XYZ file of C-alpha atoms in Angstrom:
285
model
C -134.300 90.233 -65.878
C -134.873 93.944 -66.687
C -133.198 95.210 -69.841
C -133.321 92.689 -72.624
C -129.894 91.258 -73.487
C -128.274 92.901 -70.436
C -127.255 90.975 -67.335
C -125.345 93.433 -65.169
C -128.270 95.832 -64.806
C -131.900 95.182 -64.012
C -133.168 93.233 -67.019
C -135.703 90.820 -68.489
C -134.420 87.257 -68.342
C -134.637 86.397 -72.013
C -131.805 84.691 -73.871
C -129.502 87.117 -75.680
C -130.031 87.819 -79.360
C -126.668 86.206 -79.962
C -128.065 82.861 -78.813
C -127.493 81.426 -82.254
C -123.800 81.809 -81.649
C -123.779 80.541 -78.052
C -121.838 77.275 -77.875
C -123.210 74.296 -76.017
C -121.810 74.492 -72.495
C -121.641 72.009 -69.694
C -121.071 73.505 -66.254
C -117.667 72.829 -64.722
C -117.646 70.366 -61.813
C -117.514 73.146 -59.223
C -120.719 74.610 -60.661
C -122.448 71.383 -61.655
C -125.235 71.929 -59.125
C -125.816 75.534 -60.150
C -128.461 76.414 -62.650
C -131.276 78.847 -62.682
C -128.433 80.142 -60.454
C -128.043 78.073 -57.293
C -130.233 75.219 -58.531
C -130.131 71.561 -59.464
C -131.001 69.317 -62.434
C -134.529 67.943 -62.753
C -136.264 65.646 -65.216
C -139.108 67.252 -67.111
C -141.379 64.428 -65.924
C -141.211 66.116 -62.500
C -142.566 69.357 -63.994
C -144.367 68.440 -67.243
C -145.927 71.912 -67.363
C -142.491 73.444 -68.071
C -141.854 73.931 -71.784
C -139.124 75.575 -73.833
C -140.152 78.410 -76.153
C -138.165 77.992 -79.336
C -137.241 79.329 -82.764
C -134.286 77.781 -84.553
C -134.611 80.371 -87.275
C -134.028 83.232 -84.821
C -131.854 81.567 -82.149
C -130.018 78.709 -83.860
C -130.212 74.949 -83.436
C -127.554 74.283 -80.805
C -130.110 74.147 -77.989
C -133.150 73.545 -80.210
C -133.662 77.296 -80.574
C -134.688 77.768 -76.919
C -134.803 81.421 -75.876
C -137.540 81.552 -73.223
C -139.633 79.240 -71.067
C -143.372 78.746 -70.690
C -145.913 77.190 -68.345
C -148.721 74.947 -69.610
C -152.018 76.174 -68.120
C -154.379 74.490 -70.582
C -154.003 71.548 -72.944
C -153.388 73.991 -75.809
C -152.423 77.053 -73.784
C -149.024 78.236 -72.562
C -148.181 81.340 -70.553
C -144.845 83.077 -71.072
C -143.378 86.561 -70.600
C -144.538 89.389 -72.856
C -140.989 90.647 -73.288
C -140.057 87.278 -74.847
C -142.247 88.120 -77.837
C -141.139 91.713 -78.274
C -139.556 92.927 -81.522
C -136.433 93.674 -79.491
C -136.076 89.951 -78.822
C -137.556 88.354 -81.941
C -136.632 91.016 -84.463
C -140.287 91.082 -85.544
C -143.776 90.373 -84.275
C -144.477 86.733 -83.285
C -146.688 86.067 -86.323
C -143.662 86.673 -88.545
C -141.620 83.933 -86.851
C -142.510 80.936 -88.999
C -141.090 78.293 -86.673
C -142.190 79.650 -83.285
C -142.928 76.582 -81.175
C -142.878 75.076 -77.712
C -140.942 71.948 -76.786
C -142.709 69.722 -74.264
C -141.461 66.586 -72.549
C -137.780 67.231 -73.272
C -135.280 67.538 -70.419
C -132.131 67.754 -72.556
C -132.550 70.309 -75.323
C -130.016 68.497 -77.501
C -132.085 65.295 -77.510
C -135.040 64.367 -79.710
C -137.339 63.382 -76.846
C -140.751 64.910 -76.350
C -142.748 66.962 -78.803
C -142.154 70.182 -80.699
C -145.520 71.862 -81.166
C -146.118 74.841 -83.417
C -147.579 78.018 -81.937
C -150.804 78.722 -83.789
C -151.496 82.062 -82.118
C -149.741 84.495 -79.805
C -151.515 87.132 -77.718
C -149.264 89.642 -75.974
C -150.810 91.639 -73.136
C -151.458 95.019 -74.789
C -151.027 96.747 -71.425
C -147.506 95.401 -70.867
C -145.303 98.310 -69.770
C -141.687 97.852 -70.794
C -140.531 100.604 -68.437
C -141.945 99.208 -65.196
C -142.314 95.609 -66.495
C -145.949 95.666 -65.358
C -148.208 93.098 -67.055
C -145.332 90.997 -68.390
C -147.213 88.033 -69.814
C -148.312 86.558 -73.121
C -150.544 83.648 -74.117
C -149.447 81.068 -76.689
C -152.062 78.887 -78.388
C -150.750 75.518 -79.582
C -151.533 73.717 -82.820
C -151.754 70.384 -80.946
C -153.072 69.589 -77.494
C -150.907 68.310 -74.669
C -152.145 65.690 -72.182
C -154.137 66.924 -69.211
C -151.358 65.672 -66.936
C -149.098 68.414 -68.322
C -151.383 71.221 -67.145
C -150.666 73.080 -63.897
C -153.334 74.927 -61.946
C -153.084 78.669 -61.397
C -153.262 80.291 -57.956
C -155.928 82.956 -57.730
C -156.078 86.059 -55.571
C -155.824 85.357 -51.859
C -154.273 81.932 -52.323
C -151.970 81.089 -49.386
C -149.252 80.101 -51.858
C -148.485 83.824 -52.228
C -147.739 84.275 -48.524
C -144.198 85.487 -47.671
C -142.018 82.623 -46.531
C -143.735 80.055 -48.754
C -141.262 77.699 -50.372
C -141.307 77.643 -54.152
C -139.473 76.225 -57.163
C -138.516 78.080 -60.326
C -137.736 76.123 -63.506
C -135.789 76.849 -66.681
C -132.904 76.200 -69.049
C -131.247 79.565 -68.409
C -127.786 80.793 -67.483
C -126.290 78.818 -64.573
C -123.716 81.371 -63.420
C -124.840 84.787 -64.647
C -121.928 84.742 -67.092
C -123.570 83.208 -70.170
C -123.248 79.514 -69.247
C -126.294 77.806 -70.723
C -126.965 74.139 -69.861
C -128.474 71.414 -71.987
C -130.840 70.167 -69.306
C -133.767 71.548 -67.340
C -132.964 72.929 -63.883
C -134.846 74.147 -60.854
C -133.972 76.348 -57.905
C -135.521 76.413 -54.451
C -136.568 79.918 -53.480
C -139.028 81.547 -51.108
C -141.779 84.064 -51.616
C -140.422 87.249 -50.050
C -142.243 90.252 -48.558
C -143.254 92.845 -51.116
C -141.374 95.466 -49.125
C -138.046 93.870 -50.033
C -138.662 94.289 -53.753
C -140.228 97.714 -53.284
C -137.006 98.858 -51.607
C -134.798 97.155 -54.217
C -136.769 98.434 -57.217
C -138.362 101.826 -56.424
C -138.444 102.942 -60.045
C -136.158 104.588 -62.542
C -133.653 102.679 -64.647
C -134.100 99.409 -62.755
C -137.853 99.186 -63.147
C -140.525 99.512 -60.487
C -141.893 96.753 -58.298
C -145.713 96.763 -58.178
C -147.101 94.422 -55.536
C -150.514 94.011 -57.195
C -149.074 92.539 -60.375
C -145.708 91.111 -59.316
C -144.299 88.521 -56.915
C -141.012 88.961 -55.042
C -139.074 85.699 -54.636
C -135.574 84.408 -54.004
C -133.414 84.409 -50.888
C -132.633 87.425 -48.728
C -128.921 86.607 -48.889
C -129.024 85.866 -52.617
C -127.528 82.770 -54.229
C -130.661 81.194 -55.750
C -132.503 82.917 -58.567
C -133.711 82.728 -62.135
C -131.293 84.054 -64.732
C -131.047 85.030 -68.387
C -132.844 82.547 -70.647
C -135.387 81.676 -67.934
C -137.910 84.385 -68.868
C -141.489 83.142 -68.738
C -140.510 80.144 -66.628
C -142.897 78.886 -63.950
C -142.647 79.768 -60.266
C -144.537 77.019 -58.450
C -145.632 76.925 -54.804
C -147.893 74.412 -53.077
C -148.453 72.674 -56.406
C -149.789 75.786 -58.160
C -148.420 78.335 -60.603
C -147.937 81.656 -58.804
C -145.510 83.506 -61.074
C -143.653 83.770 -64.376
C -139.969 84.721 -64.476
C -139.904 88.381 -65.454
C -137.068 90.644 -64.274
C -134.576 91.645 -61.606
C -131.067 93.013 -61.093
C -128.336 90.514 -61.844
C -128.671 86.844 -60.881
C -128.742 85.690 -57.270
C -127.482 88.974 -55.845
C -128.093 89.779 -52.181
C -130.567 92.628 -51.919
C -131.833 92.119 -55.498
C -134.598 89.485 -55.411
C -136.184 88.041 -58.519
C -139.411 89.626 -59.738
C -142.159 87.455 -61.231
C -145.407 88.278 -62.993
C -148.192 87.539 -60.494
C -150.471 84.829 -61.871
C -153.493 86.061 -59.917
C -153.178 89.325 -61.862
C -153.056 87.417 -65.141
C -156.306 85.701 -64.150
C -157.814 89.079 -63.270
C -157.007 90.829 -66.505
C -160.071 90.836 -68.723
C -159.817 89.363 -72.191
C -156.936 86.934 -71.865
C -159.184 83.871 -71.788
C -161.060 85.010 -74.888
C -157.716 85.629 -76.577
C -156.868 81.986 -75.946
C -160.197 80.715 -77.263
C -159.919 82.755 -80.434
C -156.241 81.945 -81.064
C -155.689 85.668 -81.376
C -152.816 87.054 -83.386
C -149.861 88.787 -81.778
C -150.353 91.982 -79.847
């Protein structure tokens, strides 16, 4: 999840720039229950707030141009990771991507189900720090509204959903093995919120990024095995029916001693200006 396009080191979990050339893969039988590493298939009706962030122009049409994931927090508002909209990923600023869109209501990216909705405005947190990964979130404004049933509530500061040990689910269409195996269908993985100290020890700073408890959430399994992976960036981490995190970064996929790091939603709520950015349909940051 840390360095864009890199899996072996700490990296952001965005799909590689070569996504246009990635063939459609179906996991082998032995790995059929592994996705968002160590996960299982789900129908999007079970998590209607999970949407694919897409650009066929930049990432090809094999999987409908999916390169990141988003969470619907308002009928016309989607949260995703800031690093998903960086020039390093898109090759430009978001406003220069003519077909930037979100795909809602579609489990299988190769199907025609659901809706593809154009992004009318993209606001990237101007305080996002690409070295520490602090503030890794962006707000997408949609050209058409989604139904209220697709919106998930956000957990504010002090919500018990952030307590260590809380069971959570992370959703996405990302790599199922950590080796570039991208599925057609939406997956989820069962993880737990972990103590901040585990991520502080795993990510003290330097080349692997720095874990900051005020703005990040540590989640996964102590022994590894279940985690988000490349292509899941911006995906929702949900606990007790509320959004608590967005897939952001980490070291490898499902490694023992290297938990996943998520942007803390309570910090997104705290940051001044993001709501006004949504209302105004602000341009890219």
